[in-house]
C-alpha cells in the first residue's frame, strides 16, 4: 500500500474509527487500526469486539484530490501511535508507504516515522454488511431517542440486560426504553411504518453513536438478530446486541395520577443542587413536601447537617404529600424531558412518580421513591 | 458568632483558605475550616499540617459594608460542605449564626442550611506570626523565581530533601535551586540586601503559593528556622520547611562549554513533541545528532518503531556530537527559560548540558544525558 493523503481528512477518519479501539487489550488487533486502500478510498477500521467503526477517506471531495499517487493494499498499525503522529505532524499532506508488511512509513517532508505494522489479515473478522430490517431516520430523531432515554440504563454488571437500551419499532413508532429497576425512561419518535423489530443495544454504545453524528443529516439503520448497523456521513458503525429477554415495562407507567406539580425546570434543578449538598454522596436523598400552599425541598446528612428550601413559583393540585427520592434521578429526568416547565405526577408517598414535559408526551420519566425515616 | 456577610467576598476568602485543607484526613480538623470573627474581620483558616492559610473578609471595603449585624465568636465546620453551600446559594448576602457550638446556620433568605460544627478550640494550633528574616518582594519576581526552578524538584519520596526548593539570600540576590539529581534548575532574582537566609521549602507548596498571588502586587516574606510565611492581599500563608542538608550544587554548573546550539524554542518544542511519540512512555528518550551542517532529532521504541526530524533553522558551533536525553527534561527546561531562541551548551556526549536564555543569565537549566545504545 502506498499513497499521498490530505492530513485533515485522514485525521478526521482516524479520530472517528479510533472511538471503537480499546485503549488497553491483551489482543493486539483490538488496539490497532486497519488501513485498506480499496476502490472506495482509504478505509480505516477499528473494533473492540462490542463496537466496530469503519470510516472512509474518499479519493476526491468535490474537485479536490484527497488521495494521490496510490498503490492499493492494506496494513494494521497501533491506533494510539498513528493517531498521535497524524495529530502532531505539521504538513498538509502525508506520504504513507508499507514496506514488507512490517514497516509503515509516514512522512510529511519534515518529520519521518517508521511505524511497526502487521499484515492486515491478522485483523479480527468484522461484519459491517447491512442485514435484517433496514430504515432511514433523521439524526435529530435518533439523537433525541437515545439522549432522552439511555441515561436511565443500569451501569452495574449484575444484570447485563439492564445495561441495554430496549428498542421496539411498530406501527410507525420507534420506542426506546431504559431502566435500572429504580427508574425508567421512555421516548418515542416516528419511524418508517415498514420498520418492525425488537432489539437491545448496549446503552453506552447507543450514546457513543449519537455523539458521533456531528453534522450528518440522516442515519441508515439495519437491525438483525445479532447486530445493529448505523451508516452516516462516510462512517459505518456496528454494535453487538445484548441477548436475553428485556423486562416487560409496558404497563409500568400509570396513566392516571392523584397529585400534580408544575414547576420551572431551572428553578427546581438549582434548588435540588443546593439542598442535596446535605445528603449522602452515594444515594443523595431529597424529600419534597407538598401542599397547595407550599412546596419545600429538604435533605439531611447524619455527619454534616440539614438543608431546606421553598420553591417560590409552582402550581400544585393534590393532597398534602411527602415523597423522598434519589435527587440524581430527578435531576437526570428533569434535564431529559427538555422543557421550560416540568410536570411531576404522584400517586402516593411510596408509589412511582412521573416527570413529564407538559407540551411533549413522547417522553416519560418514571422514578421509584426512596424509603426515608 | 453571628453575622451577615457579602457572599462574593466570603466565597473568595473560603476558596483561598480551602487550598490548604486536606480532601481526606483521619484528623477531622484538617478537613475543616475555622471561622473567627475578630476585630480585623471574618478570619477563615485552613491547614493540612504542611501548609496553613488564613484569609480575612474585612468589615468594610471602601464605602461598602461587607460584614453587618455581628456578634464576635468562632467555630469549626466541614470545609467541603461550607464551600459547596456558599458556592451554590443564589443570594448576595448570607446570615450566619452559631447555635450552642453545635450548629452553624447559613441562610440567604431562600435556602436554609444547618451545618454540624465544632467548638473552635478543637482546631489544631497554627503559627501565623512573622518571625526571623523579613523582607518584601514583588509578586512578579517571586513568581518567576519559583516557576522557573521548582518544576525540577523530585516528586519521589525516597529523598525528601530533593522534593524541596532550596532558597538562599545574600548580597541582594535571592537564588532558588531545584534538582531531582538528573536535572537542576536555578533562578536568581534581586532582593533586599538586608535579607540573608538559607531554607528549603517543599517545591509543591512554593508553586501553590505563587499560583495564589492573583492580583497581589507584592508579598511580605518571613523566614525562620521552621517556617516560611507569605503575606499578600489579606492572606497569610505559612509553609513548613524541609529539614536536612541540601546537596551542594554551587560548582555543578560548568562555566565553559565546547559546543553551542542556538535554536528557536517553539520549533524545538514542536519537533520534540513529534519525535518522542516513538519513545518509551516512562523515560521518553530522544537523541540529538549535531554537526555544523545538520541537526537531527530521533527516537526509537522497540514496540512501535522510530522517528526522525531535521531542525530547519539553527546555529551550531562545535564538533559533531550525539547526545541522548529525557525529552521531558528538555521540554520543561526550554519552557522554563522563557525565551524566543534558546542556547544549549554541551561539553561532550555524556556530560551534563545547559539550556539558557541568551538574553537573560538569571536562569540556568542543567540536564544529565541518558545512556542509550
PDB file of N, CA and C in Angstrom, chain A residues 185-243:
ATOM      1  N   UNK A 185     -36.929   5.309  31.763  1.00  0.00           N
ATOM      2  CA  UNK A 185     -37.114   6.413  30.820  1.00  0.00           C
ATOM      3  C   UNK A 185     -37.629   5.848  29.512  1.00  0.00           C
ATOM      4  N   UNK A 186     -38.572   6.561  28.908  1.00  0.00           N
ATOM      5  CA  UNK A 186     -39.134   6.091  27.639  1.00  0.00           C
ATOM      6  C   UNK A 186     -39.314   7.267  26.701  1.00  0.00           C
ATOM      7  N   UNK A 187     -38.874   7.063  25.446  1.00  0.00           N
ATOM      8  CA  UNK A 187     -39.001   8.108  24.434  1.00  0.00           C
ATOM      9  C   UNK A 187     -39.510   7.466  23.143  1.00  0.00           C
ATOM     10  N   UNK A 188     -40.398   8.162  22.462  1.00  0.00           N
ATOM     11  CA  UNK A 188     -40.960   7.666  21.209  1.00  0.00           C
ATOM     12  C   UNK A 188     -40.657   8.659  20.102  1.00  0.00           C
ATOM     13  N   UNK A 189     -40.210   8.156  18.944  1.00  0.00           N
ATOM     14  CA  UNK A 189     -40.069   9.017  17.759  1.00  0.00           C
ATOM     15  C   UNK A 189     -40.758   8.316  16.587  1.00  0.00           C
ATOM     16  N   UNK A 190     -41.158   9.091  15.559  1.00  0.00           N
ATOM     17  CA  UNK A 190     -41.765   8.468  14.387  1.00  0.00           C
ATOM     18  C   UNK A 190     -40.715   7.699  13.593  1.00  0.00           C
ATOM     19  N   UNK A 191     -41.171   6.633  12.906  1.00  0.00           N
ATOM     20  CA  UNK A 191     -40.239   5.851  12.095  1.00  0.00           C
ATOM     21  C   UNK A 191     -41.003   5.304  10.890  1.00  0.00           C
ATOM     22  N   UNK A 192     -40.271   4.969   9.848  1.00  0.00           N
ATOM     23  CA  UNK A 192     -40.825   4.316   8.662  1.00  0.00           C
ATOM     24  C   UNK A 192     -41.756   3.168   9.083  1.00  0.00           C
ATOM     25  N   UNK A 193     -43.049   3.205   8.696  1.00  0.00           N
ATOM     26  CA  UNK A 193     -44.010   2.175   9.148  1.00  0.00           C
ATOM     27  C   UNK A 193     -43.610   0.760   8.739  1.00  0.00           C
ATOM     28  N   UNK A 194     -42.743   0.617   7.740  1.00  0.00           N
ATOM     29  CA  UNK A 194     -42.278  -0.711   7.329  1.00  0.00           C
ATOM     30  C   UNK A 194     -41.333  -1.330   8.360  1.00  0.00           C
ATOM     31  N   UNK A 195     -40.723  -0.490   9.186  1.00  0.00           N
ATOM     32  CA  UNK A 195     -39.735  -0.994  10.153  1.00  0.00           C
ATOM     33  C   UNK A 195     -40.453  -1.684  11.305  1.00  0.00           C
ATOM     34  N   UNK A 196     -40.157  -2.973  11.501  1.00  0.00           N
ATOM     35  CA  UNK A 196     -40.744  -3.736  12.612  1.00  0.00           C
ATOM     36  C   UNK A 196     -39.633  -4.587  13.224  1.00  0.00           C
ATOM     37  N   UNK A 197     -39.255  -4.297  14.446  1.00  0.00           N
ATOM     38  CA  UNK A 197     -38.207  -5.110  15.093  1.00  0.00           C
ATOM     39  C   UNK A 197     -38.209  -4.823  16.592  1.00  0.00           C
ATOM     40  N   UNK A 198     -37.562  -5.720  17.327  1.00  0.00           N
ATOM     41  CA  UNK A 198     -37.306  -5.524  18.757  1.00  0.00           C
ATOM     42  C   UNK A 198     -35.842  -5.880  18.967  1.00  0.00           C
ATOM     43  N   UNK A 199     -35.077  -5.025  19.662  1.00  0.00           N
ATOM     44  CA  UNK A 199     -33.689  -5.385  19.960  1.00  0.00           C
ATOM     45  C   UNK A 199     -33.223  -4.641  21.206  1.00  0.00           C
ATOM     46  N   UNK A 200     -32.082  -5.109  21.772  1.00  0.00           N
ATOM     47  CA  UNK A 200     -31.493  -4.477  22.954  1.00  0.00           C
ATOM     48  C   UNK A 200     -30.048  -4.127  22.629  1.00  0.00           C
ATOM     49  N   UNK A 201     -29.764  -2.823  22.588  1.00  0.00           N
ATOM     50  CA  UNK A 201     -28.414  -2.367  22.237  1.00  0.00           C
ATOM     51  C   UNK A 201     -27.760  -1.788  23.493  1.00  0.00           C
ATOM     52  N   UNK A 202     -26.479  -2.102  23.759  1.00  0.00           N
ATOM     53  CA  UNK A 202     -25.851  -1.537  24.957  1.00  0.00           C
ATOM     54  C   UNK A 202     -26.038  -0.009  25.006  1.00  0.00           C
ATOM     55  N   UNK A 203     -26.577   0.505  26.119  1.00  0.00           N
ATOM     56  CA  UNK A 203     -26.927   1.926  26.221  1.00  0.00           C
ATOM     57  C   UNK A 203     -25.705   2.812  26.019  1.00  0.00           C
ATOM     58  N   UNK A 204     -24.564   2.387  26.556  1.00  0.00           N
ATOM     59  CA  UNK A 204     -23.315   3.158  26.438  1.00  0.00           C
ATOM     60  C   UNK A 204     -22.942   3.342  24.963  1.00  0.00           C
ATOM     61  N   UNK A 205     -23.102   2.244  24.172  1.00  0.00           N
ATOM     62  CA  UNK A 205     -22.751   2.306  22.750  1.00  0.00           C
ATOM     63  C   UNK A 205     -23.748   3.189  21.996  1.00  0.00           C
ATOM     64  N   UNK A 206     -25.042   3.081  22.345  1.00  0.00           N
ATOM     65  CA  UNK A 206     -26.048   3.928  21.685  1.00  0.00           C
ATOM     66  C   UNK A 206     -25.715   5.408  21.888  1.00  0.00           C
ATOM     67  N   UNK A 207     -25.298   5.770  23.100  1.00  0.00           N
ATOM     68  CA  UNK A 207     -24.923   7.163  23.368  1.00  0.00           C
ATOM     69  C   UNK A 207     -23.675   7.544  22.571  1.00  0.00           C
ATOM     70  N   UNK A 208     -22.669   6.652  22.554  1.00  0.00           N
ATOM     71  CA  UNK A 208     -21.454   6.946  21.771  1.00  0.00           C
ATOM     72  C   UNK A 208     -21.807   7.202  20.303  1.00  0.00           C
ATOM     73  N   UNK A 209     -22.721   6.412  19.761  1.00  0.00           N
ATOM     74  CA  UNK A 209     -23.055   6.550  18.340  1.00  0.00           C
ATOM     75  C   UNK A 209     -23.729   7.892  18.069  1.00  0.00           C
ATOM     76  N   UNK A 210     -24.707   8.287  18.894  1.00  0.00           N
ATOM     77  CA  UNK A 210     -25.357   9.576  18.595  1.00  0.00           C
ATOM     78  C   UNK A 210     -24.398  10.747  18.812  1.00  0.00           C
ATOM     79  N   UNK A 211     -23.390  10.571  19.661  1.00  0.00           N
ATOM     80  CA  UNK A 211     -22.390  11.640  19.818  1.00  0.00           C
ATOM     81  C   UNK A 211     -21.461  11.750  18.611  1.00  0.00           C
ATOM     82  N   UNK A 212     -21.422  10.692  17.769  1.00  0.00           N
ATOM     83  CA  UNK A 212     -20.587  10.741  16.560  1.00  0.00           C
ATOM     84  C   UNK A 212     -21.290  11.423  15.399  1.00  0.00           C
ATOM     85  N   UNK A 213     -22.621  11.664  15.506  1.00  0.00           N
ATOM     86  CA  UNK A 213     -23.376  12.045  14.313  1.00  0.00           C
ATOM     87  C   UNK A 213     -22.941  13.390  13.755  1.00  0.00           C
ATOM     88  N   UNK A 214     -22.534  14.303  14.655  1.00  0.00           N
ATOM     89  CA  UNK A 214     -21.943  15.567  14.210  1.00  0.00           C
ATOM     90  C   UNK A 214     -22.878  16.280  13.231  1.00  0.00           C
ATOM     91  N   UNK A 215     -22.498  16.410  11.982  1.00  0.00           N
ATOM     92  CA  UNK A 215     -23.309  17.164  11.026  1.00  0.00           C
ATOM     93  C   UNK A 215     -24.123  16.268  10.093  1.00  0.00           C
ATOM     94  N   UNK A 216     -24.090  14.945  10.321  1.00  0.00           N
ATOM     95  CA  UNK A 216     -24.839  14.041   9.427  1.00  0.00           C
ATOM     96  C   UNK A 216     -26.325  14.346   9.531  1.00  0.00           C
ATOM     97  N   UNK A 217     -27.046  14.524   8.401  1.00  0.00           N
ATOM     98  CA  UNK A 217     -28.481  14.830   8.488  1.00  0.00           C
ATOM     99  C   UNK A 217     -29.324  13.588   8.798  1.00  0.00           C
ATOM    100  N   UNK A 218     -28.902  12.425   8.299  1.00  0.00           N
ATOM    101  CA  UNK A 218     -29.728  11.231   8.466  1.00  0.00           C
ATOM    102  C   UNK A 218     -28.846  10.002   8.663  1.00  0.00           C
ATOM    103  N   UNK A 219     -29.456   8.955   9.220  1.00  0.00           N
ATOM    104  CA  UNK A 219     -28.731   7.729   9.524  1.00  0.00           C
ATOM    105  C   UNK A 219     -29.508   6.559   8.932  1.00  0.00           C
ATOM    106  N   UNK A 220     -28.788   5.634   8.294  1.00  0.00           N
ATOM    107  CA  UNK A 220     -29.403   4.412   7.776  1.00  0.00           C
ATOM    108  C   UNK A 220     -29.144   3.330   8.818  1.00  0.00           C
ATOM    109  N   UNK A 221     -30.212   2.744   9.350  1.00  0.00           N
ATOM    110  CA  UNK A 221     -30.089   1.767  10.433  1.00  0.00           C
ATOM    111  C   UNK A 221     -30.510   0.394   9.919  1.00  0.00           C
ATOM    112  N   UNK A 222     -29.724  -0.646  10.239  1.00  0.00           N
ATOM    113  CA  UNK A 222     -30.107  -2.032   9.917  1.00  0.00           C
ATOM    114  C   UNK A 222     -30.032  -2.841  11.197  1.00  0.00           C
ATOM    115  N   UNK A 223     -31.103  -3.564  11.497  1.00  0.00           N
ATOM    116  CA  UNK A 223     -31.141  -4.360  12.720  1.00  0.00           C
ATOM    117  C   UNK A 223     -31.353  -5.821  12.351  1.00  0.00           C
ATOM    118  N   UNK A 224     -30.402  -6.679  12.725  1.00  0.00           N
ATOM    119  CA  UNK A 224     -30.575  -8.118  12.517  1.00  0.00           C
ATOM    120  C   UNK A 224     -30.569  -8.791  13.885  1.00  0.00           C
ATOM    121  N   UNK A 225     -30.490 -10.110  13.913  1.00  0.00           N
ATOM    122  CA  UNK A 225     -30.612 -10.799  15.203  1.00  0.00           C
ATOM    123  C   UNK A 225     -29.390 -10.588  16.085  1.00  0.00           C
ATOM    124  N   UNK A 226     -28.217 -10.306  15.488  1.00  0.00           N
ATOM    125  CA  UNK A 226     -27.024 -10.196  16.332  1.00  0.00           C
ATOM    126  C   UNK A 226     -26.307  -8.862  16.260  1.00  0.00           C
ATOM    127  N   UNK A 227     -26.747  -7.944  15.395  1.00  0.00           N
ATOM    128  CA  UNK A 227     -26.077  -6.636  15.370  1.00  0.00           C
ATOM    129  C   UNK A 227     -27.014  -5.535  14.892  1.00  0.00           C
ATOM    130  N   UNK A 228     -26.681  -4.304  15.298  1.00  0.00           N
ATOM    131  CA  UNK A 228     -27.340  -3.119  14.752  1.00  0.00           C
ATOM    132  C   UNK A 228     -26.261  -2.334  14.020  1.00  0.00           C
ATOM    133  N   UNK A 229     -26.610  -1.867  12.801  1.00  0.00           N
ATOM    134  CA  UNK A 229     -25.634  -1.183  11.962  1.00  0.00           C
ATOM    135  C   UNK A 229     -26.127   0.238  11.704  1.00  0.00           C
ATOM    136  N   UNK A 230     -25.228   1.223  11.820  1.00  0.00           N
ATOM    137  CA  UNK A 230     -25.580   2.628  11.619  1.00  0.00           C
ATOM    138  C   UNK A 230     -24.657   3.195  10.545  1.00  0.00           C
ATOM    139  N   UNK A 231     -25.233   3.716   9.458  1.00  0.00           N
ATOM    140  CA  UNK A 231     -24.408   4.287   8.382  1.00  0.00           C
ATOM    141  C   UNK A 231     -24.744   5.759   8.234  1.00  0.00           C
ATOM    142  N   UNK A 232     -23.707   6.613   8.274  1.00  0.00           N
ATOM    143  CA  UNK A 232     -23.911   8.058   8.141  1.00  0.00           C
ATOM    144  C   UNK A 232     -22.601   8.697   7.718  1.00  0.00           C
ATOM    145  N   UNK A 233     -22.683   9.645   6.793  1.00  0.00           N
ATOM    146  CA  UNK A 233     -21.557  10.547   6.566  1.00  0.00           C
ATOM    147  C   UNK A 233     -20.218   9.821   6.333  1.00  0.00           C
ATOM    148  N   UNK A 234     -20.235   8.731   5.552  1.00  0.00           N
ATOM    149  CA  UNK A 234     -18.974   8.022   5.263  1.00  0.00           C
ATOM    150  C   UNK A 234     -18.526   7.065   6.349  1.00  0.00           C
ATOM    151  N   UNK A 235     -19.307   6.967   7.454  1.00  0.00           N
ATOM    152  CA  UNK A 235     -18.925   6.064   8.539  1.00  0.00           C
ATOM    153  C   UNK A 235     -19.943   4.923   8.654  1.00  0.00           C
ATOM    154  N   UNK A 236     -19.457   3.740   8.995  1.00  0.00           N
ATOM    155  CA  UNK A 236     -20.327   2.599   9.278  1.00  0.00           C
ATOM    156  C   UNK A 236     -19.997   2.121  10.680  1.00  0.00           C
ATOM    157  N   UNK A 237     -21.023   2.059  11.555  1.00  0.00           N
ATOM    158  CA  UNK A 237     -20.803   1.670  12.939  1.00  0.00           C
ATOM    159  C   UNK A 237     -21.672   0.462  13.243  1.00  0.00           C
ATOM    160  N   UNK A 238     -21.057  -0.594  13.769  1.00  0.00           N
ATOM    161  CA  UNK A 238     -21.808  -1.793  14.117  1.00  0.00           C
ATOM    162  C   UNK A 238     -21.728  -2.007  15.620  1.00  0.00           C
ATOM    163  N   UNK A 239     -22.854  -2.303  16.236  1.00  0.00           N
ATOM    164  CA  UNK A 239     -22.873  -2.622  17.663  1.00  0.00           C
ATOM    165  C   UNK A 239     -23.380  -4.042  17.838  1.00  0.00           C
ATOM    166  N   UNK A 240     -22.762  -4.784  18.736  1.00  0.00           N
ATOM    167  CA  UNK A 240     -23.351  -6.060  19.123  1.00  0.00           C
ATOM    168  C   UNK A 240     -24.677  -5.784  19.832  1.00  0.00           C
ATOM    169  N   UNK A 241     -25.584  -6.743  19.841  1.00  0.00           N
ATOM    170  CA  UNK A 241     -26.833  -6.595  20.589  1.00  0.00           C
ATOM    171  C   UNK A 241     -26.732  -7.413  21.869  1.00  0.00           C
ATOM    172  N   UNK A 242     -27.436  -6.964  22.908  1.00  0.00           N
ATOM    173  CA  UNK A 242     -27.475  -7.708  24.159  1.00  0.00           C
ATOM    174  C   UNK A 242     -28.549  -8.777  24.042  1.00  0.00           C
ATOM    175  N   UNK A 243     -28.167 -10.036  24.271  1.00  0.00           N
ATOM    176  CA  UNK A 243     -29.137 -11.125  24.143  1.00  0.00           C
ATOM    177  C   UNK A 243     -29.887 -11.288  25.474  1.00  0.00           C
TER     178      UNK A 243
END
